């Protein structure tokens, strides 16, 4: 459980780097140049990073379950 929370914390921590990419539309699309547009694009970095972290954790858990099933069948 601790590792899962650390993965989520890391994903939020590196969101500042991801904001470089999510803020690109802010620079080029005039309609997004307002406080709401800026907040939505910055939040998109956090949501995107968390989504990837959750996907990775579920994928790891699925592999662990497959290993457990294979091991149980062998015994």
PDB file of N, CA and C in Angstrom:
ATOM      1  N   UNK A   1       0.834  -1.193   0.000  1.00  0.00           N
ATOM      2  CA  UNK A   1       0.000   0.000   0.000  1.00  0.00           C
ATOM      3  C   UNK A   1       0.877   1.256   0.000  1.00  0.00           C
ATOM      4  N   UNK A   2       1.991   1.192   0.733  1.00  0.00           N
ATOM      5  CA  UNK A   2       2.876   2.351   0.797  1.00  0.00           C
ATOM      6  C   UNK A   2       3.453   2.671  -0.590  1.00  0.00           C
ATOM      7  N   UNK A   3       3.838   1.633  -1.315  1.00  0.00           N
ATOM      8  CA  UNK A   3       4.399   1.835  -2.646  1.00  0.00           C
ATOM      9  C   UNK A   3       3.405   2.467  -3.600  1.00  0.00           C
ATOM     10  N   UNK A   4       2.142   2.077  -3.468  1.00  0.00           N
ATOM     11  CA  UNK A   4       1.110   2.668  -4.336  1.00  0.00           C
ATOM     12  C   UNK A   4       0.937   4.154  -4.045  1.00  0.00           C
ATOM     13  N   UNK A   5       0.948   4.521  -2.757  1.00  0.00           N
ATOM     14  CA  UNK A   5       0.815   5.946  -2.409  1.00  0.00           C
ATOM     15  C   UNK A   5       2.045   6.729  -2.830  1.00  0.00           C
ATOM     16  N   UNK A   6       3.205   6.120  -2.748  1.00  0.00           N
ATOM     17  CA  UNK A   6       4.418   6.798  -3.188  1.00  0.00           C
ATOM     18  C   UNK A   6       4.401   7.015  -4.701  1.00  0.00           C
ATOM     19  N   UNK A   7       3.850   6.058  -5.438  1.00  0.00           N
ATOM     20  CA  UNK A   7       3.730   6.215  -6.887  1.00  0.00           C
ATOM     21  C   UNK A   7       2.809   7.384  -7.210  1.00  0.00           C
ATOM     22  N   UNK A   8       1.712   7.478  -6.503  1.00  0.00           N
ATOM     23  CA  UNK A   8       0.789   8.609  -6.719  1.00  0.00           C
ATOM     24  C   UNK A   8       1.452   9.939  -6.363  1.00  0.00           C
ATOM     25  N   UNK A   9       2.179   9.965  -5.256  1.00  0.00           N
ATOM     26  CA  UNK A   9       2.864  11.200  -4.837  1.00  0.00           C
ATOM     27  C   UNK A   9       3.902  11.615  -5.868  1.00  0.00           C
ATOM     28  N   UNK A  10       4.625  10.666  -6.406  1.00  0.00           N
ATOM     29  CA  UNK A  10       5.623  10.969  -7.435  1.00  0.00           C
ATOM     30  C   UNK A  10       4.937  11.526  -8.685  1.00  0.00           C
ATOM     31  N   UNK A  11       3.820  10.922  -9.062  1.00  0.00           N
ATOM     32  CA  UNK A  11       3.083  11.399 -10.244  1.00  0.00           C
ATOM     33  C   UNK A  11       2.644  12.844 -10.062  1.00  0.00           C
ATOM     34  N   UNK A  12       2.189  13.194  -8.869  1.00  0.00           N
ATOM     35  CA  UNK A  12       1.801  14.585  -8.613  1.00  0.00           C
ATOM     36  C   UNK A  12       3.018  15.496  -8.596  1.00  0.00           C
ATOM     37  N   UNK A  13       4.122  14.998  -8.067  1.00  0.00           N
ATOM     38  CA  UNK A  13       5.334  15.809  -7.984  1.00  0.00           C
ATOM     39  C   UNK A  13       5.911  16.164  -9.343  1.00  0.00           C
ATOM     40  N   UNK A  14       5.851  15.234 -10.279  1.00  0.00           N
ATOM     41  CA  UNK A  14       6.416  15.521 -11.595  1.00  0.00           C
ATOM     42  C   UNK A  14       5.419  16.217 -12.522  1.00  0.00           C
ATOM     43  N   UNK A  15       4.239  16.514 -12.001  1.00  0.00           N
ATOM     44  CA  UNK A  15       3.234  17.214 -12.812  1.00  0.00           C
ATOM     45  C   UNK A  15       3.728  18.587 -13.241  1.00  0.00           C
ATOM     46  N   UNK A  16       4.617  19.194 -12.470  1.00  0.00           N
ATOM     47  CA  UNK A  16       5.154  20.499 -12.858  1.00  0.00           C
ATOM     48  C   UNK A  16       5.900  20.392 -14.186  1.00  0.00           C
ATOM     49  N   UNK A  17       6.588  19.296 -14.400  1.00  0.00           N
ATOM     50  CA  UNK A  17       7.264  19.088 -15.677  1.00  0.00           C
ATOM     51  C   UNK A  17       6.289  18.809 -16.805  1.00  0.00           C
ATOM     52  N   UNK A  18       5.226  18.108 -16.495  1.00  0.00           N
ATOM     53  CA  UNK A  18       4.214  17.793 -17.502  1.00  0.00           C
ATOM     54  C   UNK A  18       3.450  19.052 -17.913  1.00  0.00           C
ATOM     55  N   UNK A  19       3.369  20.016 -17.015  1.00  0.00           N
ATOM     56  CA  UNK A  19       2.646  21.251 -17.325  1.00  0.00           C
ATOM     57  C   UNK A  19       3.285  22.003 -18.485  1.00  0.00           C
ATOM     58  N   UNK A  20       4.546  21.772 -18.740  1.00  0.00           N
ATOM     59  CA  UNK A  20       5.191  22.397 -19.898  1.00  0.00           C
ATOM     60  C   UNK A  20       4.447  21.994 -21.168  1.00  0.00           C
ATOM     61  N   UNK A  21       4.035  20.734 -21.227  1.00  0.00           N
ATOM     62  CA  UNK A  21       3.353  20.249 -22.423  1.00  0.00           C
ATOM     63  C   UNK A  21       1.868  20.604 -22.430  1.00  0.00           C
ATOM     64  N   UNK A  22       1.225  20.539 -21.266  1.00  0.00           N
ATOM     65  CA  UNK A  22      -0.203  20.842 -21.247  1.00  0.00           C
ATOM     66  C   UNK A  22      -0.474  22.339 -21.398  1.00  0.00           C
ATOM     67  N   UNK A  23       0.518  23.169 -21.119  1.00  0.00           N
ATOM     68  CA  UNK A  23       0.322  24.617 -21.243  1.00  0.00           C
ATOM     69  C   UNK A  23       0.581  25.134 -22.659  1.00  0.00           C
ATOM     70  N   UNK A  24       1.042  24.294 -23.557  1.00  0.00           N
ATOM     71  CA  UNK A  24       1.285  24.740 -24.933  1.00  0.00           C
ATOM     72  C   UNK A  24       0.038  25.307 -25.605  1.00  0.00           C
ATOM     73  N   UNK A  25      -1.131  24.662 -25.460  1.00  0.00           N
ATOM     74  CA  UNK A  25      -2.327  25.260 -26.065  1.00  0.00           C
ATOM     75  C   UNK A  25      -2.626  26.651 -25.496  1.00  0.00           C
ATOM     76  N   UNK A  26      -2.271  26.890 -24.247  1.00  0.00           N
ATOM     77  CA  UNK A  26      -2.485  28.201 -23.620  1.00  0.00           C
ATOM     78  C   UNK A  26      -1.729  29.283 -24.383  1.00  0.00           C
ATOM     79  N   UNK A  27      -0.562  28.930 -24.880  1.00  0.00           N
ATOM     80  CA  UNK A  27       0.255  29.908 -25.593  1.00  0.00           C
ATOM     81  C   UNK A  27      -0.266  30.178 -26.999  1.00  0.00           C
ATOM     82  N   UNK A  28      -0.899  29.189 -27.609  1.00  0.00           N
ATOM     83  CA  UNK A  28      -1.265  29.311 -29.017  1.00  0.00           C
ATOM     84  C   UNK A  28      -2.753  29.523 -29.284  1.00  0.00           C
ATOM     85  N   UNK A  29      -3.612  29.198 -28.331  1.00  0.00           N
ATOM     86  CA  UNK A  29      -5.058  29.332 -28.538  1.00  0.00           C
ATOM     87  C   UNK A  29      -5.555  30.521 -27.716  1.00  0.00           C
ATOM     88  N   UNK A  30      -5.981  31.539 -28.395  1.00  0.00           N
ATOM     89  CA  UNK A  30      -6.414  32.783 -27.735  1.00  0.00           C
ATOM     90  C   UNK A  30      -7.584  32.553 -26.774  1.00  0.00           C
ATOM     91  N   UNK A  31      -8.481  31.643 -27.127  1.00  0.00           N
ATOM     92  CA  UNK A  31      -9.664  31.406 -26.294  1.00  0.00           C
ATOM     93  C   UNK A  31      -9.309  30.831 -24.925  1.00  0.00           C
ATOM     94  N   UNK A  32      -8.146  30.209 -24.797  1.00  0.00           N
ATOM     95  CA  UNK A  32      -7.748  29.623 -23.518  1.00  0.00           C
ATOM     96  C   UNK A  32      -6.988  30.602 -22.624  1.00  0.00           C
ATOM     97  N   UNK A  33      -6.703  31.784 -23.117  1.00  0.00           N
ATOM     98  CA  UNK A  33      -5.913  32.746 -22.346  1.00  0.00           C
ATOM     99  C   UNK A  33      -6.772  33.506 -21.329  1.00  0.00           C
ATOM    100  N   UNK A  34      -7.195  32.760 -20.330  1.00  0.00           N
ATOM    101  CA  UNK A  34      -7.933  33.339 -19.209  1.00  0.00           C
ATOM    102  C   UNK A  34      -7.631  32.480 -17.989  1.00  0.00           C
ATOM    103  N   UNK A  35      -7.962  32.958 -16.810  1.00  0.00           N
ATOM    104  CA  UNK A  35      -7.632  32.179 -15.606  1.00  0.00           C
ATOM    105  C   UNK A  35      -8.246  30.773 -15.585  1.00  0.00           C
ATOM    106  N   UNK A  36      -9.454  30.629 -16.105  1.00  0.00           N
ATOM    107  CA  UNK A  36     -10.096  29.322 -16.117  1.00  0.00           C
ATOM    108  C   UNK A  36      -9.368  28.362 -17.054  1.00  0.00           C
ATOM    109  N   UNK A  37      -9.038  28.825 -18.235  1.00  0.00           N
ATOM    110  CA  UNK A  37      -8.310  27.993 -19.187  1.00  0.00           C
ATOM    111  C   UNK A  37      -6.959  27.574 -18.644  1.00  0.00           C
ATOM    112  N   UNK A  38      -6.281  28.493 -17.996  1.00  0.00           N
ATOM    113  CA  UNK A  38      -4.974  28.199 -17.414  1.00  0.00           C
ATOM    114  C   UNK A  38      -5.103  27.143 -16.314  1.00  0.00           C
ATOM    115  N   UNK A  39      -6.083  27.307 -15.452  1.00  0.00           N
ATOM    116  CA  UNK A  39      -6.289  26.348 -14.360  1.00  0.00           C
ATOM    117  C   UNK A  39      -6.642  24.964 -14.899  1.00  0.00           C
ATOM    118  N   UNK A  40      -7.483  24.902 -15.919  1.00  0.00           N
ATOM    119  CA  UNK A  40      -7.856  23.615 -16.497  1.00  0.00           C
ATOM    120  C   UNK A  40      -6.655  22.910 -17.129  1.00  0.00           C
ATOM    121  N   UNK A  41      -5.824  23.671 -17.826  1.00  0.00           N
ATOM    122  CA  UNK A  41      -4.656  23.059 -18.461  1.00  0.00           C
ATOM    123  C   UNK A  41      -3.621  22.614 -17.432  1.00  0.00           C
ATOM    124  N   UNK A  42      -3.472  23.369 -16.361  1.00  0.00           N
ATOM    125  CA  UNK A  42      -2.544  22.961 -15.309  1.00  0.00           C
ATOM    126  C   UNK A  42      -3.069  21.727 -14.585  1.00  0.00           C
ATOM    127  N   UNK A  43      -4.362  21.681 -14.346  1.00  0.00           N
ATOM    128  CA  UNK A  43      -4.971  20.517 -13.720  1.00  0.00           C
ATOM    129  C   UNK A  43      -4.893  19.289 -14.609  1.00  0.00           C
ATOM    130  N   UNK A  44      -4.907  19.504 -15.918  1.00  0.00           N
ATOM    131  CA  UNK A  44      -4.804  18.380 -16.856  1.00  0.00           C
ATOM    132  C   UNK A  44      -3.493  17.629 -16.670  1.00  0.00           C
ATOM    133  N   UNK A  45      -2.433  18.336 -16.321  1.00  0.00           N
ATOM    134  CA  UNK A  45      -1.147  17.673 -16.077  1.00  0.00           C
ATOM    135  C   UNK A  45      -1.249  16.752 -14.868  1.00  0.00           C
ATOM    136  N   UNK A  46      -1.886  17.218 -13.809  1.00  0.00           N
ATOM    137  CA  UNK A  46      -2.032  16.386 -12.604  1.00  0.00           C
ATOM    138  C   UNK A  46      -2.896  15.175 -12.893  1.00  0.00           C
ATOM    139  N   UNK A  47      -4.025  15.398 -13.547  1.00  0.00           N
ATOM    140  CA  UNK A  47      -4.946  14.299 -13.846  1.00  0.00           C
ATOM    141  C   UNK A  47      -4.288  13.292 -14.782  1.00  0.00           C
ATOM    142  N   UNK A  48      -3.595  13.777 -15.781  1.00  0.00           N
ATOM    143  CA  UNK A  48      -2.916  12.887 -16.715  1.00  0.00           C
ATOM    144  C   UNK A  48      -1.860  12.041 -16.033  1.00  0.00           C
ATOM    145  N   UNK A  49      -1.050  12.656 -15.196  1.00  0.00           N
ATOM    146  CA  UNK A  49      -0.013  11.908 -14.480  1.00  0.00           C
ATOM    147  C   UNK A  49      -0.620  10.879 -13.538  1.00  0.00           C
ATOM    148  N   UNK A  50      -1.688  11.242 -12.841  1.00  0.00           N
ATOM    149  CA  UNK A  50      -2.337  10.276 -11.951  1.00  0.00           C
ATOM    150  C   UNK A  50      -2.953   9.126 -12.739  1.00  0.00           C
ATOM    151  N   UNK A  51      -3.516   9.424 -13.890  1.00  0.00           N
ATOM    152  CA  UNK A  51      -4.114   8.371 -14.718  1.00  0.00           C
ATOM    153  C   UNK A  51      -3.044   7.374 -15.170  1.00  0.00           C
ATOM    154  N   UNK A  52      -1.901   7.877 -15.583  1.00  0.00           N
ATOM    155  CA  UNK A  52      -0.816   6.990 -15.999  1.00  0.00           C
ATOM    156  C   UNK A  52      -0.314   6.175 -14.812  1.00  0.00           C
ATOM    157  N   UNK A  53      -0.174   6.796 -13.650  1.00  0.00           N
ATOM    158  CA  UNK A  53       0.292   6.081 -12.456  1.00  0.00           C
ATOM    159  C   UNK A  53      -0.686   4.963 -12.084  1.00  0.00           C
ATOM    160  N   UNK A  54      -1.977   5.237 -12.122  1.00  0.00           N
ATOM    161  CA  UNK A  54      -2.969   4.215 -11.797  1.00  0.00           C
ATOM    162  C   UNK A  54      -2.928   3.071 -12.814  1.00  0.00           C
ATOM    163  N   UNK A  55      -2.758   3.419 -14.084  1.00  0.00           N
ATOM    164  CA  UNK A  55      -2.676   2.403 -15.125  1.00  0.00           C
ATOM    165  C   UNK A  55      -1.471   1.491 -14.879  1.00  0.00           C
ATOM    166  N   UNK A  56      -0.326   2.089 -14.556  1.00  0.00           N
ATOM    167  CA  UNK A  56       0.883   1.306 -14.292  1.00  0.00           C
ATOM    168  C   UNK A  56       0.677   0.402 -13.081  1.00  0.00           C
ATOM    169  N   UNK A  57       0.081   0.922 -12.021  1.00  0.00           N
ATOM    170  CA  UNK A  57      -0.134   0.111 -10.824  1.00  0.00           C
ATOM    171  C   UNK A  57      -1.086  -1.056 -11.090  1.00  0.00           C
ATOM    172  N   UNK A  58      -2.133  -0.821 -11.855  1.00  0.00           N
ATOM    173  CA  UNK A  58      -3.074  -1.904 -12.178  1.00  0.00           C
ATOM    174  C   UNK A  58      -2.420  -2.947 -13.071  1.00  0.00           C
ATOM    175  N   UNK A  59      -1.579  -2.495 -13.974  1.00  0.00           N
ATOM    176  CA  UNK A  59      -0.867  -3.414 -14.850  1.00  0.00           C
ATOM    177  C   UNK A  59       0.079  -4.294 -14.035  1.00  0.00           C
ATOM    178  N   UNK A  60       0.796  -3.687 -13.091  1.00  0.00           N
ATOM    179  CA  UNK A  60       1.684  -4.462 -12.215  1.00  0.00           C
ATOM    180  C   UNK A  60       0.891  -5.469 -11.398  1.00  0.00           C
ATOM    181  N   UNK A  61      -0.250  -5.044 -10.862  1.00  0.00           N
ATOM    182  CA  UNK A  61      -1.080  -5.943 -10.048  1.00  0.00           C
ATOM    183  C   UNK A  61      -1.585  -7.104 -10.894  1.00  0.00           C
ATOM    184  N   UNK A  62      -1.943  -6.839 -12.135  1.00  0.00           N
ATOM    185  CA  UNK A  62      -2.402  -7.896 -13.028  1.00  0.00           C
ATOM    186  C   UNK A  62      -1.315  -8.916 -13.300  1.00  0.00           C
ATOM    187  N   UNK A  63      -0.110  -8.446 -13.464  1.00  0.00           N
ATOM    188  CA  UNK A  63       1.014  -9.364 -13.684  1.00  0.00           C
ATOM    189  C   UNK A  63       1.275 -10.201 -12.444  1.00  0.00           C
ATOM    190  N   UNK A  64       1.164  -9.575 -11.273  1.00  0.00           N
ATOM    191  CA  UNK A  64       1.363 -10.332 -10.031  1.00  0.00           C
ATOM    192  C   UNK A  64       0.317 -11.425  -9.892  1.00  0.00           C
ATOM    193  N   UNK A  65      -0.930 -11.093 -10.212  1.00  0.00           N
ATOM    194  CA  UNK A  65      -2.003 -12.085 -10.105  1.00  0.00           C
ATOM    195  C   UNK A  65      -1.769 -13.231 -11.084  1.00  0.00           C
ATOM    196  N   UNK A  66      -1.294 -12.926 -12.284  1.00  0.00           N
ATOM    197  CA  UNK A  66      -1.022 -13.971 -13.268  1.00  0.00           C
ATOM    198  C   UNK A  66       0.094 -14.882 -12.765  1.00  0.00           C
ATOM    199  N   UNK A  67       1.095 -14.314 -12.120  1.00  0.00           N
ATOM    200  CA  UNK A  67       2.193 -15.097 -11.561  1.00  0.00           C
ATOM    201  C   UNK A  67       1.687 -15.998 -10.436  1.00  0.00           C
ATOM    202  N   UNK A  68       0.818 -15.459  -9.587  1.00  0.00           N
ATOM    203  CA  UNK A  68       0.267 -16.250  -8.482  1.00  0.00           C
ATOM    204  C   UNK A  68      -0.554 -17.402  -9.036  1.00  0.00           C
ATOM    205  N   UNK A  69      -1.379 -17.154 -10.049  1.00  0.00           N
ATOM    206  CA  UNK A  69      -2.200 -18.222 -10.636  1.00  0.00           C
ATOM    207  C   UNK A  69      -1.327 -19.304 -11.252  1.00  0.00           C
ATOM    208  N   UNK A  70      -0.284 -18.913 -11.974  1.00  0.00           N
ATOM    209  CA  UNK A  70       0.619 -19.876 -12.592  1.00  0.00           C
ATOM    210  C   UNK A  70       1.335 -20.709 -11.539  1.00  0.00           C
ATOM    211  N   UNK A  71       1.765 -20.062 -10.471  1.00  0.00           N
ATOM    212  CA  UNK A  71       2.460 -20.756  -9.390  1.00  0.00           C
ATOM    213  C   UNK A  71       1.522 -21.750  -8.704  1.00  0.00           C
ATOM    214  N   UNK A  72       0.293 -21.388  -8.494  1.00  0.00           N
ATOM    215  CA  UNK A  72      -0.671 -22.280  -7.822  1.00  0.00           C
ATOM    216  C   UNK A  72      -0.986 -23.497  -8.703  1.00  0.00           C
ATOM    217  N   UNK A  73      -1.046 -23.307  -9.994  1.00  0.00           N
ATOM    218  CA  UNK A  73      -1.338 -24.427 -10.891  1.00  0.00           C
ATOM    219  C   UNK A  73      -0.175 -25.418 -10.912  1.00  0.00           C
ATOM    220  N   UNK A  74       1.035 -24.920 -10.769  1.00  0.00           N
ATOM    221  CA  UNK A  74       2.218 -25.773 -10.829  1.00  0.00           C
ATOM    222  C   UNK A  74       2.352 -26.668  -9.598  1.00  0.00           C
ATOM    223  N   UNK A  75       1.781 -26.241  -8.466  1.00  0.00           N
ATOM    224  CA  UNK A  75       1.923 -27.047  -7.241  1.00  0.00           C
ATOM    225  C   UNK A  75       0.816 -28.037  -7.079  1.00  0.00           C
TER     226      UNK A  75
END
